[in-house]
Amino acid sequence: MSERDPRVDEYLAGLPSWQQEVFGELRDILHEADPAIEETIKRSVQPYFVLDGTVAAFLAAKDHVNLFVYDGGIVPDPSGLVTAGHDNATARTIGFREGDPIDREALLVFLRRLIADNRAGGWRKLTGRR
């Protein structure tokens, strides 16, 4: 497994406990999807997960948390994970509120497909969009 960025730990430590738990589980799932995934901080404070391009990012809000997935909208979502951004050209959102379950298996399938697309050149290359 790749190393965990201590700056991501700092970001998580500043959140309410339920958000820490959700992001902690999502973080584990991202690393399980591909152990080569790397963590970083962009925009001064926001955790990003990259592997041959951006895979995902975390953003906490007052009453929910978001996992932004950077797939250009091309990864199939038969489990209905995506909660917003369906028509966004670059990223979609998988949102969670306190107490929401995380469908680990469906998320792993989704993330592994996104990572495979990144390794194949990324959604821009695969779709011909710029």
Short mmCIF file of C-alpha atoms in Angstrom, two decimals:
data_model
loop_
_atom_site.label_atom_id
_atom_site.label_comp_id
_atom_site.label_asym_id
_atom_site.label_seq_id
_atom_site.Cartn_x
_atom_site.Cartn_y
_atom_site.Cartn_z
CA MET A 1 0.00 0.00 0.00
CA SER A 2 1.23 3.48 -0.77
CA GLU A 3 2.13 5.79 2.06
CA ARG A 4 -0.53 7.95 3.60
CA ASP A 5 0.06 11.69 3.40
CA PRO A 6 0.16 13.21 6.91
CA ARG A 7 -1.51 16.34 5.51
CA VAL A 8 -4.57 14.23 4.75
CA ASP A 9 -4.47 13.00 8.35
CA GLU A 10 -4.46 16.66 9.47
CA TYR A 11 -7.45 17.46 7.24
CA LEU A 12 -9.40 14.53 8.66
CA ALA A 13 -8.48 15.37 12.27
CA GLY A 14 -10.23 18.72 11.95
CA LEU A 15 -13.58 17.18 11.00
CA PRO A 16 -16.48 15.96 13.17
CA SER A 17 -16.08 12.32 14.20
CA TRP A 18 -18.73 10.98 11.83
CA GLN A 19 -17.03 12.67 8.87
CA GLN A 20 -13.66 11.30 9.98
CA GLU A 21 -15.17 7.80 10.00
CA VAL A 22 -16.74 8.14 6.54
CA PHE A 23 -13.61 9.61 4.98
CA GLY A 24 -11.46 7.03 6.78
CA GLU A 25 -13.47 4.23 5.20
CA LEU A 26 -13.43 5.93 1.78
CA ARG A 27 -9.67 6.40 2.08
CA ASP A 28 -9.23 2.70 2.82
CA ILE A 29 -11.42 1.80 -0.17
CA LEU A 30 -9.39 4.05 -2.48
CA HIS A 31 -6.18 2.33 -1.40
CA GLU A 32 -7.81 -1.09 -1.74
CA ALA A 33 -8.95 -0.22 -5.27
CA ASP A 34 -5.28 0.13 -6.21
CA PRO A 35 -2.40 0.08 -3.72
CA ALA A 36 -0.38 2.36 -6.04
CA ILE A 37 -2.79 5.27 -5.51
CA GLU A 38 -1.09 8.36 -4.09
CA GLU A 39 -2.45 10.94 -1.70
CA THR A 40 -1.75 14.64 -1.94
CA ILE A 41 -3.21 18.00 -0.99
CA LYS A 42 -4.37 20.44 -3.65
CA ARG A 43 -5.98 23.85 -3.34
CA SER A 44 -4.09 24.27 -0.05
CA VAL A 45 -6.30 21.92 1.99
CA GLN A 46 -8.26 19.43 -0.10
CA PRO A 47 -7.21 15.74 -0.14
CA TYR A 48 -6.77 14.28 -3.62
CA PHE A 49 -6.06 10.72 -4.72
CA VAL A 50 -4.09 10.31 -7.93
CA LEU A 51 -2.90 7.49 -10.15
CA ASP A 52 -2.11 8.26 -13.78
CA GLY A 53 -4.35 11.30 -13.29
CA THR A 54 -6.79 12.43 -10.66
CA VAL A 55 -9.01 9.67 -9.33
CA ALA A 56 -10.91 11.35 -6.50
CA ALA A 57 -11.00 14.14 -3.94
CA PHE A 58 -12.60 14.69 -0.53
CA LEU A 59 -14.62 17.72 0.51
CA ALA A 60 -16.49 18.06 3.78
CA ALA A 61 -19.59 20.24 4.14
CA LYS A 62 -21.61 21.04 7.25
CA ASP A 63 -24.09 18.17 6.95
CA HIS A 64 -22.52 15.84 4.39
CA VAL A 65 -19.27 14.74 2.79
CA ASN A 66 -18.42 14.44 -0.88
CA LEU A 67 -16.22 12.05 -2.77
CA PHE A 68 -15.55 13.72 -6.11
CA VAL A 69 -14.70 11.19 -8.82
CA TYR A 70 -12.87 12.47 -11.88
CA ASP A 71 -14.05 10.19 -14.65
CA GLY A 72 -15.57 12.50 -17.25
CA GLY A 73 -18.87 10.76 -16.61
CA ILE A 74 -17.85 7.61 -18.48
CA VAL A 75 -17.62 5.01 -15.70
CA PRO A 76 -20.87 3.03 -15.54
CA ASP A 77 -22.83 3.44 -12.30
CA PRO A 78 -25.30 0.54 -12.16
CA SER A 79 -25.45 0.72 -8.35
CA GLY A 80 -26.49 4.38 -8.33
CA LEU A 81 -23.51 5.60 -6.32
CA VAL A 82 -23.33 9.00 -8.02
CA THR A 83 -25.51 11.56 -6.25
CA ALA A 84 -24.69 14.74 -8.20
CA GLY A 85 -22.87 16.03 -11.25
CA HIS A 86 -24.46 13.61 -13.68
CA ASP A 87 -24.07 16.13 -16.50
CA ASN A 88 -20.70 17.49 -15.38
CA ALA A 89 -18.03 17.17 -18.05
CA THR A 90 -15.18 16.25 -15.71
CA ALA A 91 -16.31 15.07 -12.28
CA ARG A 92 -19.27 13.60 -10.47
CA THR A 93 -20.09 13.47 -6.77
CA ILE A 94 -20.79 10.58 -4.45
CA GLY A 95 -22.25 12.18 -1.34
CA PHE A 96 -22.79 10.81 2.15
CA ARG A 97 -24.74 12.08 5.14
CA GLU A 98 -24.26 10.92 8.69
CA GLY A 99 -25.41 7.30 9.00
CA ASP A 100 -25.47 6.58 5.26
CA PRO A 101 -24.08 3.16 4.39
CA ILE A 102 -21.12 2.86 2.05
CA ASP A 103 -21.51 0.19 -0.63
CA ARG A 104 -17.88 -0.93 -0.47
CA GLU A 105 -18.07 -3.52 -3.24
CA ALA A 106 -19.87 -1.25 -5.71
CA LEU A 107 -17.45 1.57 -4.94
CA LEU A 108 -14.45 -0.72 -5.47
CA VAL A 109 -15.80 -1.77 -8.88
CA PHE A 110 -16.42 1.87 -9.81
CA LEU A 111 -12.98 3.08 -8.67
CA ARG A 112 -11.13 0.20 -10.32
CA ARG A 113 -12.83 1.02 -13.63
CA LEU A 114 -11.93 4.70 -13.23
CA ILE A 115 -8.29 3.78 -12.50
CA ALA A 116 -8.21 1.42 -15.51
CA ASP A 117 -9.49 4.29 -17.67
CA ASN A 118 -6.76 6.56 -16.26
CA ARG A 119 -4.15 3.96 -17.15
CA ALA A 120 -5.58 3.78 -20.67
CA GLY A 121 -4.97 7.50 -21.12
CA GLY A 122 -7.76 9.07 -19.11
CA TRP A 123 -11.31 10.00 -19.92
CA ARG A 124 -10.28 12.90 -22.17
CA LYS A 125 -8.34 10.56 -24.44
CA LEU A 126 -10.98 7.84 -24.26
CA THR A 127 -13.80 10.23 -25.19
CA GLY A 128 -11.90 12.62 -27.45
CA ARG A 129 -13.06 15.56 -25.29
CA ARG A 130 -10.76 18.35 -24.18
#
